[in-house]
mmCIF file of N, CA and C in Angstrom:
data_model
loop_
_atom_site.group_PDB
_atom_site.id
_atom_site.type_symbol
_atom_site.label_atom_id
_atom_site.label_comp_id
_atom_site.label_asym_id
_atom_site.label_seq_id
_atom_site.Cartn_x
_atom_site.Cartn_y
_atom_site.Cartn_z
ATOM 1 N N MET A 200 -25.031 3.954 -24.586
ATOM 2 C CA MET A 200 -24.242 2.818 -24.169
ATOM 3 C C MET A 200 -22.749 3.135 -24.092
ATOM 4 N N ARG A 201 -22.303 4.041 -24.939
ATOM 5 C CA ARG A 201 -20.882 4.373 -24.903
ATOM 6 C C ARG A 201 -20.476 4.985 -23.571
ATOM 7 N N SER A 202 -21.354 5.765 -22.979
ATOM 8 C CA SER A 202 -20.994 6.409 -21.715
ATOM 9 C C SER A 202 -20.820 5.391 -20.593
ATOM 10 N N VAL A 203 -21.590 4.304 -20.644
ATOM 11 C CA VAL A 203 -21.430 3.248 -19.637
ATOM 12 C C VAL A 203 -20.076 2.580 -19.804
ATOM 13 N N GLY A 204 -19.702 2.289 -21.030
ATOM 14 C CA GLY A 204 -18.399 1.682 -21.295
ATOM 15 C C GLY A 204 -17.258 2.595 -20.909
ATOM 16 N N ARG A 205 -17.446 3.891 -21.180
ATOM 17 C CA ARG A 205 -16.408 4.859 -20.827
ATOM 18 C C ARG A 205 -16.268 4.957 -19.311
ATOM 19 N N ALA A 206 -17.387 4.953 -18.608
ATOM 20 C CA ALA A 206 -17.345 5.021 -17.144
ATOM 21 C C ALA A 206 -16.666 3.787 -16.562
ATOM 22 N N MET A 207 -16.949 2.628 -17.148
ATOM 23 C CA MET A 207 -16.307 1.394 -16.662
ATOM 24 C C MET A 207 -14.807 1.434 -16.924
ATOM 25 N N ALA A 208 -14.413 1.958 -18.077
ATOM 26 C CA ALA A 208 -12.987 2.052 -18.402
ATOM 27 C C ALA A 208 -12.283 3.033 -17.465
ATOM 28 N N GLU A 209 -12.944 4.152 -17.164
ATOM 29 C CA GLU A 209 -12.357 5.117 -16.236
ATOM 30 C C GLU A 209 -12.209 4.520 -14.839
ATOM 31 N N ARG A 210 -13.223 3.781 -14.414
ATOM 32 C CA ARG A 210 -13.151 3.128 -13.100
ATOM 33 C C ARG A 210 -12.018 2.106 -13.074
ATOM 34 N N ALA A 211 -11.883 1.326 -14.154
ATOM 35 C CA ALA A 211 -10.799 0.336 -14.225
ATOM 36 C C ALA A 211 -9.439 1.021 -14.189
ATOM 37 N N ASP A 212 -9.320 2.162 -14.858
ATOM 38 C CA ASP A 212 -8.055 2.915 -14.824
ATOM 39 C C ASP A 212 -7.749 3.413 -13.421
ATOM 40 N N ARG A 213 -8.763 3.891 -12.711
ATOM 41 C CA ARG A 213 -8.563 4.368 -11.340
ATOM 42 C C ARG A 213 -8.149 3.218 -10.426
ATOM 43 N N VAL A 214 -8.776 2.055 -10.599
ATOM 44 C CA VAL A 214 -8.409 0.890 -9.785
ATOM 45 C C VAL A 214 -6.961 0.494 -10.083
ATOM 46 N N ARG A 215 -6.614 0.497 -11.350
ATOM 47 C CA ARG A 215 -5.247 0.136 -11.750
ATOM 48 C C ARG A 215 -4.232 1.099 -11.111
ATOM 49 N N ARG A 216 -4.525 2.397 -11.148
ATOM 50 C CA ARG A 216 -3.628 3.382 -10.531
ATOM 51 C C ARG A 216 -3.500 3.157 -9.028
ATOM 52 N N GLU A 217 -4.617 2.872 -8.377
ATOM 53 C CA GLU A 217 -4.574 2.625 -6.928
ATOM 54 C C GLU A 217 -3.769 1.373 -6.596
ATOM 55 N N ILE A 218 -3.893 0.339 -7.409
ATOM 56 C CA ILE A 218 -3.119 -0.889 -7.181
ATOM 57 C C ILE A 218 -1.628 -0.604 -7.341
ATOM 58 N N LEU A 219 -1.282 0.138 -8.382
ATOM 59 C CA LEU A 219 0.128 0.487 -8.578
ATOM 60 C C LEU A 219 0.645 1.348 -7.431
ATOM 61 N N MET A 220 -0.181 2.267 -6.951
ATOM 62 C CA MET A 220 0.204 3.099 -5.809
ATOM 63 C C MET A 220 0.396 2.229 -4.566
ATOM 64 N N LEU A 221 -0.504 1.285 -4.351
ATOM 65 C CA LEU A 221 -0.408 0.383 -3.201
ATOM 66 C C LEU A 221 0.890 -0.416 -3.249
ATOM 67 N N VAL A 222 1.172 -1.008 -4.380
ATOM 68 C CA VAL A 222 2.395 -1.803 -4.520
ATOM 69 C C VAL A 222 3.626 -0.912 -4.329
ATOM 70 N N GLY A 223 3.607 0.269 -4.935
ATOM 71 C CA GLY A 223 4.730 1.188 -4.808
ATOM 72 C C GLY A 223 4.969 1.617 -3.370
ATOM 73 N N LEU A 224 3.892 1.907 -2.646
ATOM 74 C CA LEU A 224 4.042 2.325 -1.252
ATOM 75 C C LEU A 224 4.550 1.192 -0.369
ATOM 76 N N VAL A 225 4.092 -0.019 -0.618
ATOM 77 C CA VAL A 225 4.582 -1.163 0.159
ATOM 78 C C VAL A 225 6.073 -1.376 -0.112
ATOM 79 N N VAL A 226 6.480 -1.275 -1.360
ATOM 80 C CA VAL A 226 7.903 -1.417 -1.698
ATOM 81 C C VAL A 226 8.710 -0.297 -1.036
ATOM 82 N N LEU A 227 8.178 0.933 -1.034
ATOM 83 C CA LEU A 227 8.867 2.051 -0.393
ATOM 84 C C LEU A 227 9.013 1.833 1.114
ATOM 85 N N VAL A 228 7.933 1.409 1.773
ATOM 86 C CA VAL A 228 7.997 1.138 3.218
ATOM 87 C C VAL A 228 9.029 0.053 3.499
ATOM 88 N N ASP A 229 9.004 -1.011 2.713
ATOM 89 C CA ASP A 229 9.975 -2.085 2.906
ATOM 90 C C ASP A 229 11.406 -1.586 2.718
ATOM 91 N N ALA A 230 11.626 -0.805 1.671
ATOM 92 C CA ALA A 230 12.978 -0.285 1.416
ATOM 93 C C ALA A 230 13.441 0.609 2.564
ATOM 94 N N LEU A 231 12.560 1.460 3.053
ATOM 95 C CA LEU A 231 12.933 2.338 4.167
ATOM 96 C C LEU A 231 13.258 1.547 5.429
ATOM 97 N N PHE A 232 12.438 0.538 5.728
ATOM 98 C CA PHE A 232 12.695 -0.242 6.934
ATOM 99 C C PHE A 232 13.926 -1.135 6.792
ATOM 100 N N ILE A 233 14.152 -1.671 5.613
ATOM 101 C CA ILE A 233 15.359 -2.481 5.417
ATOM 102 C C ILE A 233 16.600 -1.599 5.552
ATOM 103 N N GLY A 234 16.551 -0.422 4.936
ATOM 104 C CA GLY A 234 17.668 0.513 5.074
ATOM 105 C C GLY A 234 17.855 0.947 6.518
ATOM 106 N N GLY A 235 16.756 1.223 7.195
ATOM 107 C CA GLY A 235 16.814 1.617 8.598
ATOM 108 C C GLY A 235 17.344 0.520 9.489
ATOM 109 N N TYR A 236 17.047 -0.704 9.141
ATOM 110 C CA TYR A 236 17.518 -1.853 9.919
ATOM 111 C C TYR A 236 19.045 -1.859 9.986
ATOM 112 N N PHE A 237 19.649 -1.654 8.840
ATOM 113 C CA PHE A 237 21.114 -1.679 8.803
ATOM 114 C C PHE A 237 21.712 -0.360 9.263
ATOM 115 N N ALA A 238 21.088 0.764 8.910
ATOM 116 C CA ALA A 238 21.615 2.074 9.290
ATOM 117 C C ALA A 238 21.560 2.285 10.802
ATOM 118 N N ALA A 239 20.513 1.790 11.439
ATOM 119 C CA ALA A 239 20.368 1.982 12.886
ATOM 120 C C ALA A 239 21.070 0.890 13.686
ATOM 121 N N GLY A 240 21.632 -0.069 13.013
ATOM 122 C CA GLY A 240 22.357 -1.123 13.710
ATOM 123 C C GLY A 240 21.455 -2.076 14.484
ATOM 124 N N ILE A 241 20.269 -2.292 13.972
ATOM 125 C CA ILE A 241 19.323 -3.197 14.640
ATOM 126 C C ILE A 241 19.888 -4.626 14.655
ATOM 127 N N VAL A 242 20.801 -4.905 13.747
ATOM 128 C CA VAL A 242 21.423 -6.227 13.686
ATOM 129 C C VAL A 242 22.048 -6.583 15.034
ATOM 130 N N ARG A 243 22.642 -5.583 15.700
ATOM 131 C CA ARG A 243 23.316 -5.810 16.975
ATOM 132 C C ARG A 243 22.441 -5.459 18.181
ATOM 133 N N ALA A 244 21.190 -5.112 17.943
ATOM 134 C CA ALA A 244 20.311 -4.675 19.030
ATOM 135 C C ALA A 244 19.785 -5.879 19.815
ATOM 136 N N SER A 245 19.154 -5.565 20.927
ATOM 137 C CA SER A 245 18.576 -6.623 21.760
ATOM 138 C C SER A 245 17.358 -7.237 21.070
ATOM 139 N N SER A 246 16.938 -8.356 21.593
ATOM 140 C CA SER A 246 15.763 -9.028 21.034
ATOM 141 C C SER A 246 14.518 -8.153 21.145
ATOM 142 N N ALA A 247 14.399 -7.419 22.240
ATOM 143 C CA ALA A 247 13.243 -6.539 22.426
ATOM 144 C C ALA A 247 13.233 -5.424 21.376
ATOM 145 N N ALA A 248 14.399 -4.871 21.084
ATOM 146 C CA ALA A 248 14.490 -3.817 20.073
ATOM 147 C C ALA A 248 14.131 -4.358 18.693
ATOM 148 N N LYS A 249 14.617 -5.558 18.391
ATOM 149 C CA LYS A 249 14.288 -6.184 17.110
ATOM 150 C C LYS A 249 12.791 -6.456 17.003
ATOM 151 N N LEU A 250 12.205 -6.906 18.098
ATOM 152 C CA LEU A 250 10.773 -7.166 18.104
ATOM 153 C C LEU A 250 9.985 -5.871 17.909
ATOM 154 N N GLY A 251 10.404 -4.801 18.576
ATOM 155 C CA GLY A 251 9.748 -3.504 18.409
ATOM 156 C C GLY A 251 9.870 -2.987 16.991
ATOM 157 N N PHE A 252 11.048 -3.139 16.407
ATOM 158 C CA PHE A 252 11.272 -2.719 15.021
ATOM 159 C C PHE A 252 10.359 -3.504 14.088
ATOM 160 N N THR A 253 10.288 -4.802 14.285
ATOM 161 C CA THR A 253 9.435 -5.646 13.445
ATOM 162 C C THR A 253 7.960 -5.290 13.614
ATOM 163 N N ALA A 254 7.548 -5.006 14.837
ATOM 164 C CA ALA A 254 6.155 -4.614 15.085
ATOM 165 C C ALA A 254 5.836 -3.291 14.382
ATOM 166 N N ALA A 255 6.748 -2.318 14.459
ATOM 167 C CA ALA A 255 6.529 -1.034 13.790
ATOM 168 C C ALA A 255 6.440 -1.214 12.281
ATOM 169 N N TRP A 256 7.327 -2.024 11.733
ATOM 170 C CA TRP A 256 7.336 -2.302 10.300
ATOM 171 C C TRP A 256 6.010 -2.941 9.885
ATOM 172 N N THR A 257 5.571 -3.910 10.653
ATOM 173 C CA THR A 257 4.325 -4.602 10.345
ATOM 174 C C THR A 257 3.131 -3.658 10.436
ATOM 175 N N LEU A 258 3.079 -2.840 11.466
ATOM 176 C CA LEU A 258 1.946 -1.923 11.642
ATOM 177 C C LEU A 258 1.885 -0.878 10.534
ATOM 178 N N ILE A 259 3.028 -0.327 10.175
ATOM 179 C CA ILE A 259 3.034 0.679 9.109
ATOM 180 C C ILE A 259 2.656 0.048 7.775
ATOM 181 N N THR A 260 3.152 -1.147 7.506
ATOM 182 C CA THR A 260 2.771 -1.846 6.284
ATOM 183 C C THR A 260 1.272 -2.117 6.282
ATOM 184 N N MET A 261 0.729 -2.522 7.420
ATOM 185 C CA MET A 261 -0.705 -2.802 7.509
ATOM 186 C C MET A 261 -1.529 -1.540 7.262
ATOM 187 N N VAL A 262 -1.101 -0.414 7.796
ATOM 188 C CA VAL A 262 -1.817 0.844 7.570
ATOM 189 C C VAL A 262 -1.816 1.201 6.083
ATOM 190 N N VAL A 263 -0.669 1.067 5.437
ATOM 191 C CA VAL A 263 -0.558 1.371 4.006
ATOM 192 C C VAL A 263 -1.469 0.449 3.197
ATOM 193 N N VAL A 264 -1.450 -0.840 3.504
ATOM 194 C CA VAL A 264 -2.258 -1.807 2.756
ATOM 195 C C VAL A 264 -3.746 -1.573 2.995
ATOM 196 N N LEU A 265 -4.144 -1.360 4.240
ATOM 197 C CA LEU A 265 -5.562 -1.126 4.523
ATOM 198 C C LEU A 265 -6.062 0.141 3.851
ATOM 199 N N ARG A 266 -5.251 1.187 3.849
ATOM 200 C CA ARG A 266 -5.632 2.425 3.161
ATOM 201 C C ARG A 266 -5.843 2.157 1.674
ATOM 202 N N GLY A 267 -4.888 1.468 1.067
ATOM 203 C CA GLY A 267 -4.987 1.179 -0.361
ATOM 204 C C GLY A 267 -6.179 0.303 -0.701
ATOM 205 N N LEU A 268 -6.383 -0.743 0.081
ATOM 206 C CA LEU A 268 -7.509 -1.636 -0.196
ATOM 207 C C LEU A 268 -8.854 -0.954 0.032
ATOM 208 N N THR A 269 -8.911 -0.061 1.016
ATOM 209 C CA THR A 269 -10.146 0.692 1.256
ATOM 210 C C THR A 269 -10.452 1.591 0.068
ATOM 211 N N ARG A 270 -9.434 2.253 -0.456
ATOM 212 C CA ARG A 270 -9.642 3.118 -1.623
ATOM 213 C C ARG A 270 -10.051 2.303 -2.846
ATOM 214 N N ILE A 271 -9.439 1.151 -3.046
ATOM 215 C CA ILE A 271 -9.788 0.300 -4.182
ATOM 216 C C ILE A 271 -11.221 -0.190 -4.041
ATOM 217 N N HIS A 272 -11.600 -0.604 -2.852
ATOM 218 C CA HIS A 272 -12.965 -1.065 -2.620
ATOM 219 C C HIS A 272 -13.976 0.047 -2.894
ATOM 220 N N ALA A 273 -13.660 1.262 -2.446
ATOM 221 C CA ALA A 273 -14.566 2.391 -2.658
ATOM 222 C C ALA A 273 -14.739 2.679 -4.156
ATOM 223 N N ILE A 274 -13.674 2.601 -4.905
ATOM 224 C CA ILE A 274 -13.757 2.842 -6.347
ATOM 225 C C ILE A 274 -14.589 1.748 -7.010
ATOM 226 N N ARG A 275 -14.311 0.506 -6.668
ATOM 227 C CA ARG A 275 -15.021 -0.613 -7.294
ATOM 228 C C ARG A 275 -16.491 -0.637 -6.964
ATOM 229 N N SER A 276 -16.850 -0.180 -5.758
ATOM 230 C CA SER A 276 -18.248 -0.200 -5.357
ATOM 231 C C SER A 276 -18.982 1.077 -5.777
ATOM 232 N N GLY A 277 -18.265 1.998 -6.414
ATOM 233 C CA GLY A 277 -18.885 3.214 -6.922
ATOM 234 C C GLY A 277 -19.064 4.293 -5.887
ATOM 235 N N GLN A 278 -18.414 4.199 -4.759
ATOM 236 C CA GLN A 278 -18.545 5.203 -3.717
ATOM 237 C C GLN A 278 -17.592 6.371 -3.922
ATOM 238 N N GLN A 279 -16.696 6.266 -4.871
ATOM 239 C CA GLN A 279 -15.721 7.330 -5.066
ATOM 240 C C GLN A 279 -15.658 7.733 -6.505
#
């Protein structure tokens, strides 16, 4: 029975690490895009440029989140 408890604890630790990695990566992406917004002068850019910047930010954030959630799901379902 101890090995089952140990396996569950290890899985919970892996999920916890993945969640922290997910949050950290989202914060990093946000920080980079916020910094890029001001550094590249998007404030003064056209509406189309702002829309493109926002779309890129959203897509990259979505990729990071989907990757993280997929890894968390795989760990929780025992596939990893």
